[in-house]
Short mmCIF file of C-alpha atoms in Angstrom, two decimals:
data_model
loop_
_atom_site.label_atom_id
_atom_site.label_comp_id
_atom_site.label_asym_id
_atom_site.label_seq_id
_atom_site.Cartn_x
_atom_site.Cartn_y
_atom_site.Cartn_z
CA UNK A 1 241.09 234.73 53.09
CA UNK A 2 241.65 236.30 49.69
CA UNK A 3 239.00 237.69 47.37
CA UNK A 4 239.70 236.67 43.80
CA UNK A 5 238.42 238.38 40.67
CA UNK A 6 236.15 240.54 42.79
CA UNK A 7 234.55 243.15 40.57
CA UNK A 8 234.79 245.58 43.54
CA UNK A 9 237.55 242.45 45.49
CA UNK A 10 242.02 220.44 65.31
CA UNK A 11 243.00 223.04 67.97
CA UNK A 12 243.88 226.59 67.43
CA UNK A 13 240.75 228.46 68.41
CA UNK A 14 239.55 231.51 66.53
CA UNK A 15 240.05 234.30 69.05
CA UNK A 16 237.50 237.03 69.68
CA UNK A 17 238.43 240.68 70.05
CA UNK A 18 241.51 242.56 68.93
CA UNK A 19 243.45 239.47 67.91
CA UNK A 20 240.62 238.23 65.71
CA UNK A 21 240.09 241.64 64.14
CA UNK A 22 243.79 241.83 63.39
CA UNK A 23 243.69 238.44 61.69
CA UNK A 24 240.71 239.47 59.57
CA UNK A 25 242.46 242.68 58.51
CA UNK A 26 245.58 240.74 57.59
CA UNK A 27 243.58 238.31 55.51
CA UNK A 28 241.96 241.08 53.53
CA UNK A 29 245.24 242.84 52.89
CA UNK A 30 246.82 239.74 51.37
CA UNK A 31 247.72 240.13 47.70
CA UNK A 32 245.65 237.89 45.41
CA UNK A 33 248.74 237.03 43.39
CA UNK A 34 250.22 235.34 46.44
CA UNK A 35 247.25 233.06 47.02
CA UNK A 36 247.45 229.60 45.54
CA UNK A 37 245.04 226.69 46.10
CA UNK A 38 246.27 223.94 48.38
CA UNK A 39 247.12 220.71 46.53
CA UNK A 40 246.18 218.81 49.68
CA UNK A 41 242.53 219.47 48.81
CA UNK A 42 242.73 218.59 45.15
CA UNK A 43 240.48 215.87 43.68
CA UNK A 44 241.81 212.35 43.36
CA UNK A 45 244.03 211.58 40.40
CA UNK A 46 242.40 209.84 37.42
CA UNK A 47 241.98 206.09 37.92
CA UNK A 48 242.93 203.72 35.15
CA UNK A 49 240.39 201.22 33.87
CA UNK A 50 240.97 197.89 32.16
CA UNK A 51 241.64 197.82 28.44
CA UNK A 52 238.36 195.99 27.91
CA UNK A 53 236.38 198.61 29.87
CA UNK A 54 238.03 201.42 27.92
CA UNK A 55 237.27 199.61 24.67
CA UNK A 56 233.65 199.11 25.74
CA UNK A 57 233.33 202.80 26.57
CA UNK A 58 234.68 203.83 23.18
CA UNK A 59 232.40 201.35 21.43
CA UNK A 60 229.39 202.68 23.33
CA UNK A 61 230.30 206.25 22.35
CA UNK A 62 230.75 205.26 18.72
CA UNK A 63 227.37 203.50 18.65
CA UNK A 64 225.62 206.46 20.27
CA UNK A 65 224.65 204.57 23.44
CA UNK A 66 226.91 206.90 25.45
CA UNK A 67 227.45 210.60 24.62
CA UNK A 68 230.91 211.54 23.40
CA UNK A 69 233.26 213.24 25.89
CA UNK A 70 231.78 216.63 26.82
CA UNK A 71 228.79 216.14 24.50
CA UNK A 72 225.57 217.43 26.13
CA UNK A 73 222.39 215.40 25.85
CA UNK A 74 219.04 215.93 27.54
CA UNK A 75 215.37 215.04 27.41
CA UNK A 76 213.05 217.20 25.31
CA UNK A 77 211.54 218.85 28.38
CA UNK A 78 214.84 220.25 29.66
CA UNK A 79 216.81 223.19 28.26
CA UNK A 80 220.41 224.07 29.06
CA UNK A 81 220.41 227.83 29.53
CA UNK A 82 223.91 228.64 30.78
CA UNK A 83 227.27 227.37 31.94
CA UNK A 84 229.86 229.35 33.88
CA UNK A 85 233.21 227.50 33.86
CA UNK A 86 235.40 227.33 36.92
CA UNK A 87 237.61 230.39 37.19
CA UNK A 88 239.99 231.35 40.00
CA UNK A 89 238.99 228.36 42.16
CA UNK A 90 240.20 225.25 40.32
CA UNK A 91 239.28 222.75 43.04
CA UNK A 92 236.31 220.39 43.16
CA UNK A 93 232.95 222.17 42.98
CA UNK A 94 230.63 221.06 45.80
CA UNK A 95 227.32 222.18 47.28
CA UNK A 96 224.97 225.11 46.57
CA UNK A 97 222.83 227.51 48.58
CA UNK A 98 220.52 230.36 47.52
CA UNK A 99 219.27 233.69 48.79
CA UNK A 100 217.27 236.23 46.83
CA UNK A 101 219.00 236.82 43.51
CA UNK A 102 222.20 235.05 44.57
CA UNK A 103 223.56 231.53 44.34
CA UNK A 104 226.44 230.45 46.59
CA UNK A 105 228.67 227.69 45.24
CA UNK A 106 231.11 225.73 47.38
CA UNK A 107 234.47 224.63 46.06
CA UNK A 108 237.30 222.75 47.79
CA UNK A 109 239.37 225.93 47.40
CA UNK A 110 236.71 228.32 48.75
CA UNK A 111 233.38 229.59 47.44
CA UNK A 112 231.89 231.68 44.67
CA UNK A 113 228.86 233.99 44.67
CA UNK A 114 226.74 234.38 41.52
CA UNK A 115 224.11 236.95 40.67
CA UNK A 116 221.31 234.87 39.11
CA UNK A 117 218.79 237.68 38.62
CA UNK A 118 219.02 236.73 34.93
CA UNK A 119 219.32 232.92 35.03
CA UNK A 120 220.33 232.86 31.36
CA UNK A 121 223.35 235.01 32.15
CA UNK A 122 224.66 234.35 35.68
CA UNK A 123 227.30 236.81 36.77
CA UNK A 124 230.15 236.25 39.21
CA UNK A 125 229.95 238.69 42.12
CA UNK A 126 232.93 237.44 44.13
CA UNK A 127 235.24 234.47 44.65
CA UNK A 128 236.82 233.72 48.01
CA UNK A 129 239.95 231.59 48.34
CA UNK A 130 239.67 229.57 51.56
CA UNK A 131 240.91 225.99 51.05
CA UNK A 132 239.49 223.18 53.15
CA UNK A 133 237.55 220.30 51.70
CA UNK A 134 234.76 219.98 51.16
CA UNK A 135 233.51 223.49 51.83
CA UNK A 136 229.88 222.46 52.19
CA UNK A 137 227.96 225.74 52.15
CA UNK A 138 224.79 227.28 53.65
CA UNK A 139 223.41 230.79 54.18
CA UNK A 140 221.04 232.39 56.69
CA UNK A 141 220.41 236.11 56.70
CA UNK A 142 223.77 237.87 56.60
CA UNK A 143 225.70 234.73 57.57
CA UNK A 144 227.40 232.14 55.38
CA UNK A 145 228.60 228.82 56.81
CA UNK A 146 231.45 226.75 55.38
CA UNK A 147 232.49 223.23 56.42
CA UNK A 148 236.15 222.23 56.68
CA UNK A 149 236.72 218.49 56.58
CA UNK A 150 240.43 218.29 55.92
CA UNK A 151 243.10 218.61 58.56
CA UNK A 152 244.57 222.11 58.42
CA UNK A 153 247.52 223.92 59.99
CA UNK A 154 245.12 226.48 61.52
CA UNK A 155 241.64 227.95 61.04
CA UNK A 156 242.62 230.76 58.67
CA UNK A 157 241.95 230.89 54.94
CA UNK A 158 245.68 230.73 54.30
CA UNK A 159 246.13 227.44 56.17
CA UNK A 160 247.84 224.43 54.63
CA UNK A 161 247.26 220.69 54.89
CA UNK A 162 248.56 219.06 58.05
CA UNK A 163 248.19 215.48 59.36
CA UNK A 164 245.23 214.83 61.65
CA UNK A 165 247.62 213.02 63.97
CA UNK A 166 249.09 216.38 64.99
CA UNK A 167 247.39 217.95 68.00
CA UNK A 168 247.61 221.47 66.56
CA UNK A 169 245.62 220.55 63.45
CA UNK A 170 242.24 222.20 62.92
CA UNK A 171 238.94 221.17 61.28
CA UNK A 172 235.43 222.51 61.75
CA UNK A 173 233.06 225.34 60.76
CA UNK A 174 233.85 228.79 59.40
CA UNK A 175 231.37 231.67 59.49
CA UNK A 176 231.34 234.65 57.09
CA UNK A 177 229.39 237.91 57.02
CA UNK A 178 227.84 238.30 53.55
CA UNK A 179 225.96 241.55 54.06
CA UNK A 180 228.17 242.81 51.21
CA UNK A 181 228.10 240.02 48.62
CA UNK A 182 231.06 241.50 46.77
CA UNK A 183 233.18 241.47 49.93
CA UNK A 184 232.39 238.51 52.22
CA UNK A 185 234.03 238.93 55.63
CA UNK A 186 235.38 236.02 57.67
CA UNK A 187 234.14 236.50 61.25
CA UNK A 188 234.55 233.30 63.27
CA UNK A 189 235.49 229.64 63.32
CA UNK A 190 234.55 226.74 65.56
CA UNK A 191 236.54 223.53 65.83
CA UNK A 192 234.42 220.37 65.87
CA UNK A 193 235.32 216.75 66.57
CA UNK A 194 236.40 215.02 63.34
CA UNK A 195 235.86 218.24 61.38
CA UNK A 196 232.73 219.08 59.40
CA UNK A 197 232.01 217.01 56.32
CA UNK A 198 228.57 218.56 55.96
CA UNK A 199 226.36 220.74 58.12
CA UNK A 200 222.67 221.57 58.48
CA UNK A 201 221.10 224.80 59.68
CA UNK A 202 218.25 224.94 62.18
CA UNK A 203 217.54 228.68 62.10
CA UNK A 204 215.73 230.66 64.77
CA UNK A 205 215.07 234.37 65.11
CA UNK A 206 218.01 235.14 67.40
CA UNK A 207 220.29 232.17 66.76
CA UNK A 208 221.27 229.74 64.06
CA UNK A 209 221.90 226.21 65.25
CA UNK A 210 224.28 224.21 63.09
CA UNK A 211 224.23 220.41 63.10
CA UNK A 212 227.70 219.27 62.11
CA UNK A 213 228.05 215.85 60.48
CA UNK A 214 231.46 214.17 60.53
CA UNK A 215 232.81 210.65 60.76
CA UNK A 216 235.77 208.25 60.56
CA UNK A 217 237.46 208.69 63.96
CA UNK A 218 240.79 207.10 64.82
CA UNK A 219 242.64 206.47 68.05
CA UNK A 220 245.61 208.21 66.37
CA UNK A 221 243.66 211.48 65.85
CA UNK A 222 243.80 213.64 69.02
CA UNK A 223 240.67 215.60 68.04
CA UNK A 224 238.69 212.76 66.47
CA UNK A 225 238.46 209.91 68.94
CA UNK A 226 236.16 206.87 68.72
CA UNK A 227 233.36 206.22 69.35
CA UNK A 228 232.24 209.20 67.30
CA UNK A 229 228.55 208.29 67.46
CA UNK A 230 226.84 211.68 67.39
CA UNK A 231 226.84 215.18 65.93
CA UNK A 232 228.22 218.51 67.08
CA UNK A 233 225.63 221.25 67.72
CA UNK A 234 226.89 224.81 67.26
CA UNK A 235 224.95 227.85 68.44
CA UNK A 236 225.59 231.02 66.42
CA UNK A 237 224.07 234.28 67.74
CA UNK A 238 222.97 236.28 64.70
CA UNK A 239 224.04 239.60 66.23
CA UNK A 240 227.32 238.24 67.57
CA UNK A 241 228.54 235.44 65.25
CA UNK A 242 232.02 235.77 66.72
CA UNK A 243 230.58 234.04 69.81
CA UNK A 244 229.67 230.88 67.88
CA UNK A 245 230.43 227.78 69.94
CA UNK A 246 229.67 224.09 70.32
CA UNK A 247 226.87 223.69 72.87
CA UNK A 248 226.38 219.92 72.79
CA UNK A 249 227.36 216.62 71.21
CA UNK A 250 224.18 214.49 71.29
CA UNK A 251 224.81 210.76 70.94
CA UNK A 252 222.56 209.33 68.21
CA UNK A 253 223.84 205.75 68.43
CA UNK A 254 224.24 204.87 72.10
CA UNK A 255 225.98 201.60 72.81
CA UNK A 256 228.56 199.92 74.95
CA UNK A 257 232.19 199.56 73.98
CA UNK A 258 234.64 201.60 71.90
CA UNK A 259 232.53 201.47 68.72
CA UNK A 260 229.23 202.82 70.07
CA UNK A 261 225.90 201.45 68.92
CA UNK A 262 225.74 202.10 65.17
CA UNK A 263 225.92 199.62 62.31
CA UNK A 264 229.07 197.53 62.87
CA UNK A 265 229.69 197.24 59.13
CA UNK A 266 231.93 194.42 57.91
CA UNK A 267 232.59 191.63 58.55
CA UNK A 268 229.21 191.44 60.35
CA UNK A 269 227.56 193.25 57.43
CA UNK A 270 229.89 192.83 54.43
CA UNK A 271 230.10 195.77 52.06
CA UNK A 272 228.33 198.12 54.50
CA UNK A 273 229.99 201.14 56.09
CA UNK A 274 230.52 201.05 59.82
CA UNK A 275 228.58 203.88 61.46
CA UNK A 276 231.01 206.29 63.12
CA UNK A 277 228.94 209.46 62.79
CA UNK A 278 226.61 210.95 60.18
CA UNK A 279 227.30 212.03 56.62
CA UNK A 280 224.37 214.39 56.16
CA UNK A 281 221.21 215.53 57.94
CA UNK A 282 218.10 217.19 56.53
CA UNK A 283 215.67 219.05 58.79
CA UNK A 284 212.06 220.01 58.10
CA UNK A 285 211.60 222.80 60.66
CA UNK A 286 207.86 223.20 60.05
CA UNK A 287 207.37 219.61 61.24
CA UNK A 288 210.15 219.59 63.87
CA UNK A 289 211.61 216.59 62.07
CA UNK A 290 215.01 215.58 60.79
CA UNK A 291 216.32 212.64 58.77
CA UNK A 292 219.92 211.53 59.10
CA UNK A 293 221.99 209.59 56.58
CA UNK A 294 224.61 208.08 58.85
CA UNK A 295 226.96 205.78 56.94
CA UNK A 296 225.44 202.40 57.86
CA UNK A 297 222.14 203.72 59.25
CA UNK A 298 219.20 205.90 58.32
CA UNK A 299 217.46 207.69 61.18
CA UNK A 300 214.37 209.80 61.82
CA UNK A 301 214.51 212.21 64.75
CA UNK A 302 212.69 215.07 66.43
CA UNK A 303 214.22 218.57 66.58
CA UNK A 304 211.56 220.22 68.75
CA UNK A 305 214.44 221.10 71.05
CA UNK A 306 217.22 221.95 68.56
CA UNK A 307 219.93 221.56 71.19
CA UNK A 308 218.70 218.09 72.10
CA UNK A 309 217.56 216.11 69.03
CA UNK A 310 215.77 212.86 69.82
CA UNK A 311 215.95 209.74 67.63
CA UNK A 312 212.50 208.33 66.76
CA UNK A 313 213.37 205.47 64.41
CA UNK A 314 216.40 203.85 62.83
CA UNK A 315 216.70 201.60 59.77
CA UNK A 316 219.41 199.66 57.95
CA UNK A 317 219.68 198.06 54.51
CA UNK A 318 222.52 195.60 54.79
CA UNK A 319 221.77 194.04 51.41
CA UNK A 320 221.91 197.01 49.06
CA UNK A 321 223.03 200.18 50.86
CA UNK A 322 226.78 200.62 51.25
CA UNK A 323 226.89 204.23 52.54
CA UNK A 324 223.84 206.23 53.67
CA UNK A 325 224.69 209.61 52.17
CA UNK A 326 221.80 212.10 52.27
CA UNK A 327 218.06 212.44 52.93
CA UNK A 328 215.10 214.38 51.51
CA UNK A 329 211.57 214.65 52.91
CA UNK A 330 208.55 215.07 50.72
CA UNK A 331 206.39 218.08 51.59
CA UNK A 332 203.92 216.17 53.78
CA UNK A 333 206.77 214.51 55.69
CA UNK A 334 205.21 211.11 55.08
CA UNK A 335 208.13 209.99 52.89
CA UNK A 336 211.91 210.17 53.05
CA UNK A 337 214.31 209.57 50.16
CA UNK A 338 217.72 208.30 51.32
CA UNK A 339 220.67 208.05 48.93
CA UNK A 340 223.40 205.43 48.83
CA UNK A 341 226.81 206.73 47.77
CA UNK A 342 228.20 203.36 46.70
CA UNK A 343 231.89 203.70 45.85
CA UNK A 344 232.23 207.05 47.59
CA UNK A 345 231.35 209.03 44.48
CA UNK A 346 234.49 208.02 42.63
CA UNK A 347 233.37 204.74 41.06
CA UNK A 348 231.40 203.75 37.96
CA UNK A 349 228.30 202.19 39.53
CA UNK A 350 225.58 203.18 37.05
CA UNK A 351 226.16 200.13 34.88
CA UNK A 352 224.36 196.90 34.12
CA UNK A 353 226.65 194.84 36.36
CA UNK A 354 225.90 196.94 39.46
CA UNK A 355 222.18 196.78 38.80
CA UNK A 356 219.21 199.02 39.71
CA UNK A 357 219.26 198.62 43.50
CA UNK A 358 222.83 199.46 44.52
CA UNK A 359 224.08 203.04 44.39
CA UNK A 360 220.43 204.08 44.25
CA UNK A 361 217.84 205.98 46.27
CA UNK A 362 215.83 204.16 48.89
CA UNK A 363 212.27 205.47 49.28
CA UNK A 364 210.68 205.10 52.72
CA UNK A 365 207.17 205.90 53.89
CA UNK A 366 206.83 207.52 57.31
CA UNK A 367 204.00 205.83 59.20
CA UNK A 368 202.44 206.46 62.61
CA UNK A 369 202.39 209.66 64.65
CA UNK A 370 204.65 211.57 67.00
CA UNK A 371 207.48 209.66 68.59
CA UNK A 372 206.00 206.36 67.37
CA UNK A 373 206.63 207.13 63.70
CA UNK A 374 208.42 204.47 61.66
CA UNK A 375 210.38 204.36 58.42
CA UNK A 376 208.97 201.70 56.09
CA UNK A 377 210.90 200.76 52.94
CA UNK A 378 208.92 200.95 49.67
CA UNK A 379 211.27 200.87 46.67
CA UNK A 380 214.54 201.93 45.01
CA UNK A 381 215.10 204.52 42.31
CA UNK A 382 218.13 204.68 40.05
CA UNK A 383 218.60 206.49 36.76
CA UNK A 384 217.54 204.20 33.89
CA UNK A 385 220.46 205.20 31.64
CA UNK A 386 223.63 203.11 31.91
CA UNK A 387 226.87 205.06 32.06
CA UNK A 388 230.33 204.20 30.78
CA UNK A 389 232.90 202.34 32.87
CA UNK A 390 234.94 205.56 32.91
CA UNK A 391 232.17 207.67 34.50
CA UNK A 392 231.88 208.08 38.27
CA UNK A 393 228.16 207.82 38.85
CA UNK A 394 225.97 207.25 41.91
CA UNK A 395 223.02 208.88 43.72
CA UNK A 396 223.96 212.30 45.11
CA UNK A 397 222.45 215.65 46.17
CA UNK A 398 218.99 216.75 45.08
CA UNK A 399 215.91 218.72 46.13
CA UNK A 400 212.15 218.76 45.89
CA UNK A 401 210.38 220.46 43.01
CA UNK A 402 207.47 222.16 44.83
CA UNK A 403 204.26 220.94 43.18
CA UNK A 404 201.30 220.59 45.54
CA UNK A 405 199.95 217.05 45.72
CA UNK A 406 202.96 215.59 43.90
CA UNK A 407 206.34 214.30 45.04
CA UNK A 408 208.84 215.44 42.42
CA UNK A 409 212.58 215.75 42.76
CA UNK A 410 215.63 216.87 40.83
CA UNK A 411 218.88 215.11 41.68
CA UNK A 412 222.59 215.05 40.83
CA UNK A 413 224.24 211.76 39.81
CA UNK A 414 227.83 212.93 39.22
CA UNK A 415 228.66 211.95 35.60
CA UNK A 416 225.21 210.38 35.39
CA UNK A 417 224.07 213.99 35.11
CA UNK A 418 220.84 215.48 36.46
CA UNK A 419 217.66 213.44 36.81
CA UNK A 420 214.11 214.74 37.31
CA UNK A 421 211.87 212.07 38.77
CA UNK A 422 208.48 211.39 40.35
CA UNK A 423 208.00 209.41 43.57
CA UNK A 424 204.37 210.32 44.23
CA UNK A 425 203.77 206.58 44.17
CA UNK A 426 206.57 205.56 46.51
CA UNK A 427 206.44 201.99 45.19
CA UNK A 428 206.79 203.00 41.54
CA UNK A 429 209.16 205.96 41.05
CA UNK A 430 209.90 207.05 37.48
CA UNK A 431 212.19 209.46 35.67
CA UNK A 432 210.50 212.31 33.78
CA UNK A 433 213.54 214.23 32.50
CA UNK A 434 217.34 214.32 32.42
CA UNK A 435 220.45 216.27 31.46
CA UNK A 436 223.99 214.91 31.17
CA UNK A 437 227.36 215.27 29.55
CA UNK A 438 229.46 212.55 28.01
CA UNK A 439 232.39 211.15 30.03
CA UNK A 440 235.34 213.36 30.87
CA UNK A 441 237.52 210.59 29.44
CA UNK A 442 237.04 207.36 27.51
CA UNK A 443 240.27 205.94 28.97
CA UNK A 444 240.30 206.75 32.71
CA UNK A 445 237.86 207.53 35.52
CA UNK A 446 238.21 211.24 36.19
CA UNK A 447 236.09 212.65 39.00
CA UNK A 448 233.42 214.91 37.56
CA UNK A 449 229.75 215.50 36.95
CA UNK A 450 226.98 217.18 38.91
CA UNK A 451 227.63 217.31 42.67
CA UNK A 452 224.39 219.14 43.51
CA UNK A 453 221.30 219.81 41.41
CA UNK A 454 218.61 221.93 43.09
CA UNK A 455 215.34 223.58 42.06
CA UNK A 456 215.15 227.24 43.05
CA UNK A 457 212.48 229.72 42.02
CA UNK A 458 211.70 228.28 38.59
CA UNK A 459 215.10 226.97 37.52
CA UNK A 460 217.46 224.07 38.21
CA UNK A 461 221.00 224.96 39.22
CA UNK A 462 223.78 222.37 39.09
CA UNK A 463 227.32 222.63 40.40
CA UNK A 464 229.42 220.41 38.16
CA UNK A 465 232.64 219.22 39.80
CA UNK A 466 234.73 219.84 36.69
CA UNK A 467 232.64 221.89 34.26
CA UNK A 468 231.31 224.64 36.50
CA UNK A 469 227.90 226.16 37.22
CA UNK A 470 224.96 225.11 35.03
CA UNK A 471 221.46 226.55 34.73
CA UNK A 472 218.64 224.34 33.42
CA UNK A 473 214.98 224.99 32.69
CA UNK A 474 212.25 222.34 32.89
CA UNK A 475 209.28 222.75 30.54
CA UNK A 476 206.79 220.07 31.58
CA UNK A 477 203.14 220.22 32.63
CA UNK A 478 203.97 218.06 35.65
CA UNK A 479 206.49 220.57 37.00
CA UNK A 480 205.04 223.83 35.64
CA UNK A 481 203.03 224.62 38.84
CA UNK A 482 206.32 224.91 40.73
CA UNK A 483 207.13 228.09 38.80
CA UNK A 484 204.54 229.95 40.88
CA UNK A 485 206.29 229.02 44.13
CA UNK A 486 208.94 231.40 45.42
CA UNK A 487 211.21 231.24 48.46
CA UNK A 488 213.51 233.95 49.80
CA UNK A 489 216.25 231.56 50.85
CA UNK A 490 217.09 227.93 50.18
CA UNK A 491 219.47 225.61 51.95
CA UNK A 492 218.28 222.25 50.70
CA UNK A 493 219.23 220.47 53.94
CA UNK A 494 216.89 222.89 55.75
CA UNK A 495 213.73 222.16 53.78
CA UNK A 496 211.19 224.96 53.54
CA UNK A 497 207.47 224.46 53.89
CA UNK A 498 206.57 225.55 50.38
CA UNK A 499 202.80 225.64 50.95
CA UNK A 500 202.46 226.95 54.50
#
């Protein structure tokens, strides 16, 4: 691991003891000039579009229907307060987490810590080079958690890309000590089956449980064998994070045969992803509930026993959902918003041809009580603004805006920007504000836009894949009550009880 621009600076296990301490010391003594991001974790190359699509995009820009490249547009109730461009970490910006006056921003090349005590002027506190897509990020107390979902030569921050077919390759979770925000310290790593695409914290007083979501096994991958029909559960002792270890692999989709019991995908369900694990899980600890977005399935499960989650209900949408991506509860836990990442986040799906129901959110009511609760579909929500054929756009990461008695959410849509919307009436959701930039290009699809857009203590923070860290302010009577709500820490996939 190398600290950059610091104002002050699938098999090899992370050893504990003298060997581990020696590795940590070596990492911190590495010269920053010698650290270069790994091209194996770079974003996909620009994709060409047809001449007619490029012409349509340019015509839409000229007519004003689509903003010009890099032009910022927004609704009257949203202000753009700040942007901090990418600096020493040129890779894809990913997820966000928050604690006190700090924001933690993942990047395929590592992570960055911002001081947001003045949201109009965020300040970089430290940048850590530690390549390994997608570097999904969470924090709890003095610990920071980082997902590695690309096959690496080892578990260090100086590893390089290596084929998953090699037994020595490593993927999984990394744990850092962030008691000194200017000098994060890498303390442990845990290998998990099929890596860690995302993760979710279930924090307790003495331990932090980490639910690791990963998918896409192959018989050719020694450490990622089918059927991969569950999640890895890691137990991290707060006082001894170096002892972090996998304690279970609960099967969420039991079934006979090599493929388990999840959605079979095509050709049985054309256009639907085969379920071979989960993409993302959101827990609501105050209600002992979790919702899982698991490729071809959406699930509701109990986390009363965090080491042994129990599935309560399971739903599919084989008509309109291609890839169940993420989930958000409303505060009362009587609704769940699931997102569909049609096209994997790299396609232009916010257009008239795709329509309002694909690449959208699916809103479900939660009915019944206890283990008899059911997910009942109510409606879809998709941003009402069509995007150019050169803009990757689809439903992505968002969070609640805490207003008592209302169900409001802010959400990232890649190059569709940031949408603020109301789903209090789960059958009639509506947008109430937005922010977006024009396409990165009018000729090719270049991966960009807002990866995550979250509400935290009065402001909206967005991590733009290409453009960096944005701060937005909503000025609207419908969202104003949220400004009085404060939390000490926010990992969106571990939803707080704002009004407890």
